[in-house]
Tab-separated table of C-alpha atoms in Angstrom:
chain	number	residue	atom	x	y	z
A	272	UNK	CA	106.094	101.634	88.162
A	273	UNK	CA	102.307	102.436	88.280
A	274	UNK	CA	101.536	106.201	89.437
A	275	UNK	CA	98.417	107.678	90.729
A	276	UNK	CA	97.475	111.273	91.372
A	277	UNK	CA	94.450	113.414	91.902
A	278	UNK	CA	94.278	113.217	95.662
A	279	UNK	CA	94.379	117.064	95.551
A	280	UNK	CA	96.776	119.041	93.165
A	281	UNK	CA	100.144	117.230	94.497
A	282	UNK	CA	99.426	114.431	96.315
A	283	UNK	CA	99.139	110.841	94.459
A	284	UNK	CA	101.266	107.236	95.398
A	285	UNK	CA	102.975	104.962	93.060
A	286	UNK	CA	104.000	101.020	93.069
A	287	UNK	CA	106.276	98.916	91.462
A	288	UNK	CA	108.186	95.761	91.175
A	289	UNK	CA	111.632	95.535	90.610
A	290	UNK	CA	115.018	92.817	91.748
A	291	UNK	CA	117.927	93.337	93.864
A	292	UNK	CA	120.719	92.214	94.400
A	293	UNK	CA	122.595	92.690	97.645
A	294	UNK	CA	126.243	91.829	98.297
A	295	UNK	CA	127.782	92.340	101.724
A	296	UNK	CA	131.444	91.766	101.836
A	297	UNK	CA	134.246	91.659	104.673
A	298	UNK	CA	137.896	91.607	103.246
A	299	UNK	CA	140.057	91.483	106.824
A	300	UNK	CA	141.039	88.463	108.575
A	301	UNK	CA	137.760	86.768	108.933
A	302	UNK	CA	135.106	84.836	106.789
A	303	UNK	CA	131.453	83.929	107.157
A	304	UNK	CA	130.638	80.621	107.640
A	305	UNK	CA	127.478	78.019	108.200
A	306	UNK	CA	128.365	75.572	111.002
A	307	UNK	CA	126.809	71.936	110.775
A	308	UNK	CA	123.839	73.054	113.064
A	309	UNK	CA	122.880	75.718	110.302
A	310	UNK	CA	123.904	78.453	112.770
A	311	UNK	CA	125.788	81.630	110.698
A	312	UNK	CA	129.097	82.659	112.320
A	313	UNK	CA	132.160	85.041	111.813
A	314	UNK	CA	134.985	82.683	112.008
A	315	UNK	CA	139.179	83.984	112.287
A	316	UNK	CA	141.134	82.432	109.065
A	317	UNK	CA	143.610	79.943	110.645
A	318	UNK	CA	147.320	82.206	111.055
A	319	UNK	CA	149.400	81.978	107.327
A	320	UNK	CA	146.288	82.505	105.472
A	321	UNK	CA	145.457	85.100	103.188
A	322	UNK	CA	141.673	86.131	102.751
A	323	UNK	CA	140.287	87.548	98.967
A	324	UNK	CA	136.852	88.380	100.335
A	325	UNK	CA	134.051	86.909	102.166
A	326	UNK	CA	130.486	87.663	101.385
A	327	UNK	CA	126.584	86.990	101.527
A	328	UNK	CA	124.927	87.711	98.573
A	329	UNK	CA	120.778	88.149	98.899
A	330	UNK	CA	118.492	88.278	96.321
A	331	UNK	CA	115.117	89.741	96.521
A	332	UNK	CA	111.996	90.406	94.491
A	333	UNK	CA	111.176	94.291	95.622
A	334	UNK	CA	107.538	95.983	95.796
A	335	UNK	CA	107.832	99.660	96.341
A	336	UNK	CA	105.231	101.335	97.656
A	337	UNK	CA	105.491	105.224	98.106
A	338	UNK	CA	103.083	108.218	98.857
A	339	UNK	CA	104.345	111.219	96.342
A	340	UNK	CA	103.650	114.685	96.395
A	341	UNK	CA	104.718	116.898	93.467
A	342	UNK	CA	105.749	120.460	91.988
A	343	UNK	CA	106.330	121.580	88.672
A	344	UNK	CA	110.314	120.382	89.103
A	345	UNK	CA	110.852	117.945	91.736
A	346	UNK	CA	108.747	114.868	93.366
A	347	UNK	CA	109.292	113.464	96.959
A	348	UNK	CA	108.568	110.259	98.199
A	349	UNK	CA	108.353	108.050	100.969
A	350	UNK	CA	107.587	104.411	101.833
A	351	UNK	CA	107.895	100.788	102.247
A	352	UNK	CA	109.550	98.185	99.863
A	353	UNK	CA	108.483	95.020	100.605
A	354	UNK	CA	111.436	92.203	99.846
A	355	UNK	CA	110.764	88.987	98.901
A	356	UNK	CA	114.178	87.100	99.565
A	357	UNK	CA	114.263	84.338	97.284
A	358	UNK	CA	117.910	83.283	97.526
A	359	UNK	CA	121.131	83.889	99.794
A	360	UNK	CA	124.434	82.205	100.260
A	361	UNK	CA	127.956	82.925	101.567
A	362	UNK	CA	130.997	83.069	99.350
A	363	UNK	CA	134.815	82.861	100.755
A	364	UNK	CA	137.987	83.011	98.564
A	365	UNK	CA	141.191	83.148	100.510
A	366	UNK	CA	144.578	81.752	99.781
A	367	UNK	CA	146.380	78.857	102.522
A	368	UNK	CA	150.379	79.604	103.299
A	369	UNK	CA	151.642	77.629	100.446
A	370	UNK	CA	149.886	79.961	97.468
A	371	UNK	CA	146.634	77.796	97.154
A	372	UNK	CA	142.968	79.334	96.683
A	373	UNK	CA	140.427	77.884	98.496
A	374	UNK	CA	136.746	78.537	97.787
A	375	UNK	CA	134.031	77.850	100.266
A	376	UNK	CA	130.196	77.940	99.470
A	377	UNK	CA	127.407	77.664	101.600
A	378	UNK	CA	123.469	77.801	100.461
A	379	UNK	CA	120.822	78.382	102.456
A	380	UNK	CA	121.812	80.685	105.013
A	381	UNK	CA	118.343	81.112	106.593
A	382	UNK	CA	117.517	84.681	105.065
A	383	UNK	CA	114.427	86.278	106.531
A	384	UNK	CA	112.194	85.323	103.637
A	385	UNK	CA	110.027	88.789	103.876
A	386	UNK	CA	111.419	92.063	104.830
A	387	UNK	CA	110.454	95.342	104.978
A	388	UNK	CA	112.949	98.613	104.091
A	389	UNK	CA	112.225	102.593	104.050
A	390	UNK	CA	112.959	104.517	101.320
A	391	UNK	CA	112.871	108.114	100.232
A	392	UNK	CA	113.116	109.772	97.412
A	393	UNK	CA	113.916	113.237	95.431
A	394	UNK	CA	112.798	113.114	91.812
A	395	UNK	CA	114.241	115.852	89.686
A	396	UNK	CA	111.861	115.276	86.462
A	397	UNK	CA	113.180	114.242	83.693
A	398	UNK	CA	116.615	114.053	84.908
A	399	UNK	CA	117.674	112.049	87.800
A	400	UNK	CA	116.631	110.699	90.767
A	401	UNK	CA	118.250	110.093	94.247
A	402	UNK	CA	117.116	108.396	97.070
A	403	UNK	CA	117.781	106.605	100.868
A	404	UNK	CA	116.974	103.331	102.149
A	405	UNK	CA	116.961	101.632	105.766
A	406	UNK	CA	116.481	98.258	106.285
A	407	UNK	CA	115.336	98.177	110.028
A	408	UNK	CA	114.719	94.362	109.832
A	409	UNK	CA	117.796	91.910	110.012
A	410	UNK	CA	118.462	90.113	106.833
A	411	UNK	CA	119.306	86.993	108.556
A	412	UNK	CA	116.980	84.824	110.974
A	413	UNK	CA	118.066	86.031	114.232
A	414	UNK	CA	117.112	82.301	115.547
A	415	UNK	CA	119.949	81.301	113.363
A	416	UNK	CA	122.722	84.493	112.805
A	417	UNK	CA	122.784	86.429	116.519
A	418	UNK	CA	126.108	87.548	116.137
A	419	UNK	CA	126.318	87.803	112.390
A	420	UNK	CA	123.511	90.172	111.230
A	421	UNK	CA	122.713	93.963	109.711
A	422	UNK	CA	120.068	96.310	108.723
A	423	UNK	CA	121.862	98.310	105.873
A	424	UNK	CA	121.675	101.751	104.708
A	425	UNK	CA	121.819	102.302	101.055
A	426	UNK	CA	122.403	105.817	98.803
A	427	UNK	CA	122.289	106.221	95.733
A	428	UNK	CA	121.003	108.008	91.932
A	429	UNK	CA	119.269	106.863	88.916
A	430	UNK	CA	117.787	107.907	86.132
């Protein structure tokens, strides 16, 4: 992370680059699936089965880039990350009525490949760090995931 300041005493922005890694999981009676015309779908398991999990899994290239104004003990900030979505797929592992696991993968899920979240944060210095992030645009191409998609809200600390 790069950090600027001397627009006035408090006021400065940084930017960065980071990865992430985002897992969204159901674990109830239905799975995500990828029918044949590439459409994304939640899809009942067939009665007698038994479902593990279900999940898409995104991965993104992040660029933060946030306006900061700071005191002598804390920093706020606010702005956009910019995701690059380089990968997604869906994962199922359930079990049929006789005891057997199944595992079903399916690759390119048609993520959005660019999308845009807004993040805050409150930096204690030299201690911790906690912030929020919204993700107002869908993850998935609507064109291909209408009734399968989510904007996801994220908390959470570092250091």
């Amino acid at each position: 992370e790069i950090e600027k300041y001397g627009y006035g005493k408090h006021n400065g922005f940084s930017i960065g680059f980071g990865i992430n890694w985002r897992n969204f999981r159901m674990d109830g009676r239905s799975k995500f699936v990828k029918l044949d015309d590439g459409t994304i779908t939640e899809e009942a398991l067939p009665a007698g089965y038994d479902n593990d999990f279900s999940r898409i899994k995104v991965f993104s290239l992040t660029i933060p880039v946030m306006w900061k104004y700071r005191t002598k003990q804390v920093t706020f900030g606010l702005g956009p990350v910019f995701n690059i979505n380089t990968y997604a797929s869906i994962k199922n592992r359930y079990w049929d009525a006789d005891g057997e696991k199944h595992k079903q993968m399916f690759k390119k899920i048609h993520q959005r490949p660019i999308t845009v979240d807004i993040m805050a944060e409150v930096s204690f210095h030299n201690w911790f760090s906690i912030y929020g992030k919204f993700s107002p645009m869908t993850i998935l191409n609507s064109t291909y995931a209408n009734d399968v998609n989510f904007q996801p809200v994220s908390f959470g600390i570092y250091f």
